[in-house]
Amino acid sequence: MPASYSEEYKDLEEKLRYTFKDKKLLEQALTHKSYAMEKGVKSYETLEFLGDALVNLFVVDILVCEFPQAKEGELAPMKAFFVSEEFLHQLAHELELERYLLVGGKKGKFKVNVSILGDAFESLWGAIYMDAGRDTNLTRTLFENLYRERIVTMAKSSDYRKDYKTILQEITQKRWKERPTYRVISVSGPQHGKVFEVECSVKGVRAVAVGSSKKEAEQLSAKRVLELLQEL
Ligand code: MN
């Protein structure tokens, strides 16, 4: 253990408002399998597995408490957004997790992508939970102190709804390990008022939508597919 061990994680612990009793656990939470294989140490995989479940629970708990009248069909897309790679990556970035992440290969060679940062964020919560002696309440309170307000504000402003393509992709990747594809079927209308017709499809579920730009038509077709998936 390097001498600077506790110093090294000080900033991160301050941001989390939690001090680890077992710094090794924190280190494991930040160890990608590429580094773990090289050094023969444990990676964050099991902590991520645990953290994934915890983050899901905390997010759902916040949403159910905040929107007691909402139906499952309304809560599901909100939840999908707040546990999505996109959103968790953002939270990981705010904690500057990329600074701490241990990855294999020559320095800088390994590309830390959105998915790895999101995973590390989850594993961090698994590690906190374990370090706190499996104290669910303590872990949940920490999570809520950091993120509850933001999640509720975003959920109320419906910001999370804007990006249907992201939400859809998260869902289909989880369910089938597949991404939706988008195809421009037609472009019509005059130069200044073009109409784009786009088809979104995944696993045999298809929907077509039109928009004044390719982007808009893609978003709307993703929205339709999301609706179809909810009916299934
Ligand atoms: Mn994950």
GROMACS .gro file of C-alpha atoms and ligand atoms in nm:
model
  233
    1MET     CA    1   0.000   0.000   0.000
    2PRO     CA    2   0.160   0.330  -0.103
    3ALA     CA    3   0.219   0.589   0.169
    4SER     CA    4  -0.005   0.837  -0.008
    5TYR     CA    5  -0.295   0.595  -0.012
    6SER     CA    6  -0.537   0.788   0.206
    7GLU     CA    7  -0.424   1.117   0.053
    8GLU     CA    8  -0.485   0.981  -0.293
    9TYR     CA    9  -0.856   0.923  -0.241
   10LYS     CA   10  -0.921   1.225  -0.020
   11ASP     CA   11  -1.086   1.436  -0.290
   12LEU     CA   12  -1.308   1.154  -0.400
   13GLU     CA   13  -1.411   1.071  -0.045
   14GLU     CA   14  -1.491   1.435   0.017
   15LYS     CA   15  -1.713   1.447  -0.287
   16LEU     CA   16  -1.887   1.129  -0.179
   17ARG     CA   17  -1.908   1.255   0.180
   18TYR     CA   18  -1.791   0.911   0.285
   19THR     CA   19  -1.457   0.793   0.420
   20PHE     CA   20  -1.369   0.433   0.349
   21LYS     CA   21  -1.254   0.221   0.640
   22ASP     CA   22  -1.107  -0.026   0.392
   23LYS     CA   23  -0.922   0.164   0.120
   24LYS     CA   24  -0.848  -0.165  -0.056
   25LEU     CA   25  -1.218  -0.200  -0.119
   26LEU     CA   26  -1.227   0.147  -0.272
   27GLU     CA   27  -0.930   0.057  -0.487
   28GLN     CA   28  -1.101  -0.259  -0.604
   29ALA     CA   29  -1.408  -0.055  -0.694
   30LEU     CA   30  -1.187   0.143  -0.931
   31THR     CA   31  -1.001  -0.152  -1.082
   32HIS     CA   32  -1.100  -0.239  -1.437
   33LYS     CA   33  -1.055  -0.601  -1.542
   34SER     CA   34  -0.778  -0.505  -1.786
   35TYR     CA   35  -0.566  -0.387  -1.492
   36ALA     CA   36  -0.678  -0.671  -1.267
   37MET     CA   37  -0.562  -0.930  -1.522
   38GLU     CA   38  -0.222  -0.771  -1.560
   39LYS     CA   39  -0.160  -0.741  -1.189
   40GLY     CA   40  -0.342  -1.050  -1.070
   41VAL     CA   41  -0.577  -0.853  -0.845
   42LYS     CA   42  -0.956  -0.840  -0.815
   43SER     CA   43  -1.152  -0.623  -1.055
   44TYR     CA   44  -1.465  -0.427  -0.979
   45GLU     CA   45  -1.696  -0.675  -1.152
   46THR     CA   46  -1.873  -0.821  -0.849
   47LEU     CA   47  -1.893  -0.483  -0.677
   48GLU     CA   48  -2.048  -0.348  -0.997
   49PHE     CA   49  -2.299  -0.632  -0.998
   50LEU     CA   50  -2.397  -0.541  -0.644
   51GLY     CA   51  -2.384  -0.166  -0.706
   52ASP     CA   52  -2.605  -0.198  -1.012
   53ALA     CA   53  -2.878  -0.348  -0.794
   54LEU     CA   54  -2.833  -0.080  -0.527
   55VAL     CA   55  -2.843   0.213  -0.769
   56ASN     CA   56  -3.158   0.064  -0.924
   57LEU     CA   57  -3.316   0.036  -0.580
   58PHE     CA   58  -3.222   0.390  -0.475
   59VAL     CA   59  -3.348   0.543  -0.799
   60VAL     CA   60  -3.676   0.351  -0.793
   61ASP     CA   61  -3.724   0.436  -0.426
   62ILE     CA   62  -3.677   0.808  -0.496
   63LEU     CA   63  -3.921   0.797  -0.789
   64VAL     CA   64  -4.188   0.597  -0.607
   65CYS     CA   65  -4.173   0.829  -0.303
   66GLU     CA   66  -4.178   1.141  -0.514
   67PHE     CA   67  -4.451   1.032  -0.757
   68PRO     CA   68  -4.690   0.821  -0.550
   69GLN     CA   69  -4.969   0.856  -0.807
   70ALA     CA   70  -4.760   0.758  -1.109
   71LYS     CA   71  -4.823   0.431  -1.284
   72GLU     CA   72  -4.553   0.177  -1.348
   73GLY     CA   73  -4.564   0.267  -1.718
   74GLU     CA   74  -4.473   0.627  -1.635
   75LEU     CA   75  -4.206   0.537  -1.382
   76ALA     CA   76  -4.032   0.280  -1.602
   77PRO     CA   77  -3.893   0.524  -1.864
   78MET     CA   78  -3.785   0.763  -1.587
   79LYS     CA   79  -3.603   0.483  -1.413
   80ALA     CA   80  -3.450   0.368  -1.743
   81PHE     CA   81  -3.303   0.713  -1.787
   82PHE     CA   82  -3.169   0.759  -1.433
   83VAL     CA   83  -2.991   0.421  -1.434
   84SER     CA   84  -2.871   0.462  -1.794
   85GLU     CA   85  -2.506   0.463  -1.893
   86GLU     CA   86  -2.547   0.820  -2.013
   87PHE     CA   87  -2.671   0.951  -1.681
   88LEU     CA   88  -2.440   0.744  -1.459
   89HIS     CA   89  -2.146   0.841  -1.676
   90GLN     CA   90  -2.230   1.204  -1.608
   91LEU     CA   91  -2.233   1.142  -1.231
   92ALA     CA   92  -1.906   0.947  -1.256
   93HIS     CA   93  -1.750   1.233  -1.447
   94GLU     CA   94  -1.851   1.480  -1.176
   95LEU     CA   95  -1.672   1.261  -0.922
   96GLU     CA   96  -1.376   1.261  -1.163
   97LEU     CA   97  -1.367   0.884  -1.153
   98GLU     CA   98  -1.156   0.878  -1.469
   99ARG     CA   99  -0.874   1.020  -1.254
  100TYR     CA  100  -0.880   0.723  -1.020
  101LEU     CA  101  -0.965   0.438  -1.250
  102LEU     CA  102  -0.699   0.166  -1.277
  103VAL     CA  103  -0.685   0.034  -1.631
  104GLY     CA  104  -0.442  -0.199  -1.806
  105GLY     CA  105  -0.205  -0.131  -2.092
  106LYS     CA  106   0.036   0.155  -2.144
  107LYS     CA  107  -0.078   0.475  -1.981
  108GLY     CA  108  -0.328   0.656  -2.195
  109LYS     CA  109  -0.357   0.369  -2.441
  110PHE     CA  110  -0.670   0.227  -2.292
  111LYS     CA  111  -0.980   0.416  -2.385
  112VAL     CA  112  -1.202   0.479  -2.086
  113ASN     CA  113  -1.544   0.486  -2.246
  114VAL     CA  114  -1.884   0.592  -2.126
  115SER     CA  115  -1.977   0.238  -2.029
  116ILE     CA  116  -1.668   0.181  -1.809
  117LEU     CA  117  -1.724   0.503  -1.616
  118GLY     CA  118  -2.088   0.414  -1.557
  119ASP     CA  119  -1.983   0.070  -1.435
  120ALA     CA  120  -1.725   0.220  -1.201
  121PHE     CA  121  -1.993   0.447  -1.061
  122GLU     CA  122  -2.207   0.144  -0.982
  123SER     CA  123  -1.917  -0.048  -0.831
  124LEU     CA  124  -1.841   0.248  -0.608
  125TRP     CA  125  -2.186   0.213  -0.449
  126GLY     CA  126  -2.133  -0.159  -0.407
  127ALA     CA  127  -1.806  -0.082  -0.230
  128ILE     CA  128  -1.962   0.179  -0.001
  129TYR     CA  129  -2.234  -0.069   0.094
  130MET     CA  130  -1.979  -0.340   0.176
  131ASP     CA  131  -1.751  -0.097   0.359
  132ALA     CA  132  -2.045   0.027   0.566
  133GLY     CA  133  -2.113  -0.327   0.685
  134ARG     CA  134  -2.399  -0.380   0.438
  135ASP     CA  135  -2.589  -0.089   0.587
  136THR     CA  136  -2.854  -0.023   0.323
  137ASN     CA  137  -2.997   0.280   0.499
  138LEU     CA  138  -2.665   0.453   0.537
  139THR     CA  139  -2.578   0.386   0.173
  140ARG     CA  140  -2.918   0.504   0.051
  141THR     CA  141  -2.898   0.821   0.261
  142LEU     CA  142  -2.557   0.902   0.112
  143PHE     CA  143  -2.692   0.848  -0.238
  144GLU     CA  144  -2.999   1.061  -0.170
  145ASN     CA  145  -2.797   1.344  -0.019
  146LEU     CA  146  -2.591   1.357  -0.334
  147TYR     CA  147  -2.847   1.294  -0.606
  148ARG     CA  148  -3.208   1.300  -0.487
  149GLU     CA  149  -3.271   1.664  -0.558
  150ARG     CA  150  -3.129   1.646  -0.907
  151ILE     CA  151  -3.318   1.329  -0.997
  152VAL     CA  152  -3.648   1.476  -0.876
  153THR     CA  153  -3.592   1.808  -1.051
  154MET     CA  154  -3.502   1.640  -1.378
  155ALA     CA  155  -3.790   1.396  -1.353
  156LYS     CA  156  -4.038   1.681  -1.293
  157SER     CA  157  -3.907   1.893  -1.578
  158SER     CA  158  -3.929   1.588  -1.804
  159ASP     CA  159  -3.574   1.654  -1.922
  160TYR     CA  160  -3.512   1.285  -1.917
  161ARG     CA  161  -3.781   1.232  -2.179
  162LYS     CA  162  -3.612   1.437  -2.445
  163ASP     CA  163  -3.371   1.177  -2.559
  164TYR     CA  164  -3.581   0.884  -2.667
  165LYS     CA  165  -3.299   0.729  -2.869
  166THR     CA  166  -3.080   0.697  -2.562
  167ILE     CA  167  -3.359   0.553  -2.349
  168LEU     CA  168  -3.454   0.303  -2.618
  169GLN     CA  169  -3.096   0.190  -2.670
  170GLU     CA  170  -3.045   0.133  -2.299
  171ILE     CA  171  -3.355  -0.080  -2.284
  172THR     CA  172  -3.283  -0.292  -2.593
  173GLN     CA  173  -2.920  -0.345  -2.496
  174LYS     CA  174  -3.021  -0.465  -2.155
  175ARG     CA  175  -3.297  -0.685  -2.289
  176TRP     CA  176  -3.143  -0.826  -2.607
  177LYS     CA  177  -2.790  -0.691  -2.628
  178GLU     CA  178  -2.894  -0.514  -2.947
  179ARG     CA  179  -2.906  -0.156  -3.063
  180PRO     CA  180  -3.196  -0.014  -3.263
  181THR     CA  181  -3.123   0.080  -3.622
  182TYR     CA  182  -3.249   0.389  -3.802
  183ARG     CA  183  -3.317   0.411  -4.174
  184VAL     CA  184  -3.427   0.710  -4.377
  185ILE     CA  185  -3.718   0.590  -4.587
  186SER     CA  186  -3.783   0.910  -4.777
  187VAL     CA  187  -3.704   1.278  -4.795
  188SER     CA  188  -3.967   1.494  -4.954
  189GLY     CA  189  -4.084   1.851  -4.975
  190PRO     CA  190  -3.913   2.171  -5.090
  191GLN     CA  191  -3.561   2.271  -4.988
  192HIS     CA  192  -3.677   2.497  -4.703
  193GLY     CA  193  -3.944   2.259  -4.576
  194LYS     CA  194  -3.811   1.909  -4.610
  195VAL     CA  195  -3.990   1.617  -4.448
  196PHE     CA  196  -3.786   1.320  -4.334
  197GLU     CA  197  -3.941   0.980  -4.291
  198VAL     CA  198  -3.738   0.748  -4.069
  199GLU     CA  199  -3.791   0.391  -3.961
  200CYS     CA  200  -3.660   0.267  -3.629
  201SER     CA  201  -3.639  -0.106  -3.579
  202VAL     CA  202  -3.511  -0.349  -3.324
  203LYS     CA  203  -3.585  -0.721  -3.281
  204GLY     CA  204  -3.865  -0.707  -3.534
  205VAL     CA  205  -4.037  -0.414  -3.364
  206ARG     CA  206  -4.068  -0.130  -3.613
  207ALA     CA  207  -4.210   0.218  -3.622
  208VAL     CA  208  -4.201   0.497  -3.876
  209ALA     CA  209  -4.214   0.866  -3.796
  210VAL     CA  210  -4.175   1.192  -3.985
  211GLY     CA  211  -3.995   1.507  -3.881
  212SER     CA  212  -3.854   1.829  -4.019
  213SER     CA  213  -3.503   1.693  -3.972
  214LYS     CA  214  -3.348   1.348  -3.977
  215LYS     CA  215  -3.272   1.387  -3.607
  216GLU     CA  216  -3.628   1.476  -3.517
  217ALA     CA  217  -3.770   1.189  -3.722
  218GLU     CA  218  -3.528   0.948  -3.552
  219GLN     CA  219  -3.631   1.070  -3.207
  220LEU     CA  220  -3.999   1.035  -3.287
  221SER     CA  221  -3.957   0.687  -3.435
  222ALA     CA  222  -3.763   0.583  -3.122
  223LYS     CA  223  -4.050   0.721  -2.912
  224ARG     CA  224  -4.300   0.507  -3.107
  225VAL     CA  225  -4.091   0.194  -3.064
  226LEU     CA  226  -4.065   0.267  -2.690
  227GLU     CA  227  -4.443   0.287  -2.675
  228LEU     CA  228  -4.476  -0.039  -2.867
  229LEU     CA  229  -4.233  -0.213  -2.632
  230GLN     CA  230  -4.436  -0.097  -2.335
  231GLU     CA  231  -4.750  -0.247  -2.485
  232LEU     CA  232  -4.579  -0.584  -2.539
  233MN      MN  233  -2.297  -0.172  -1.530
   0.00000   0.00000   0.00000
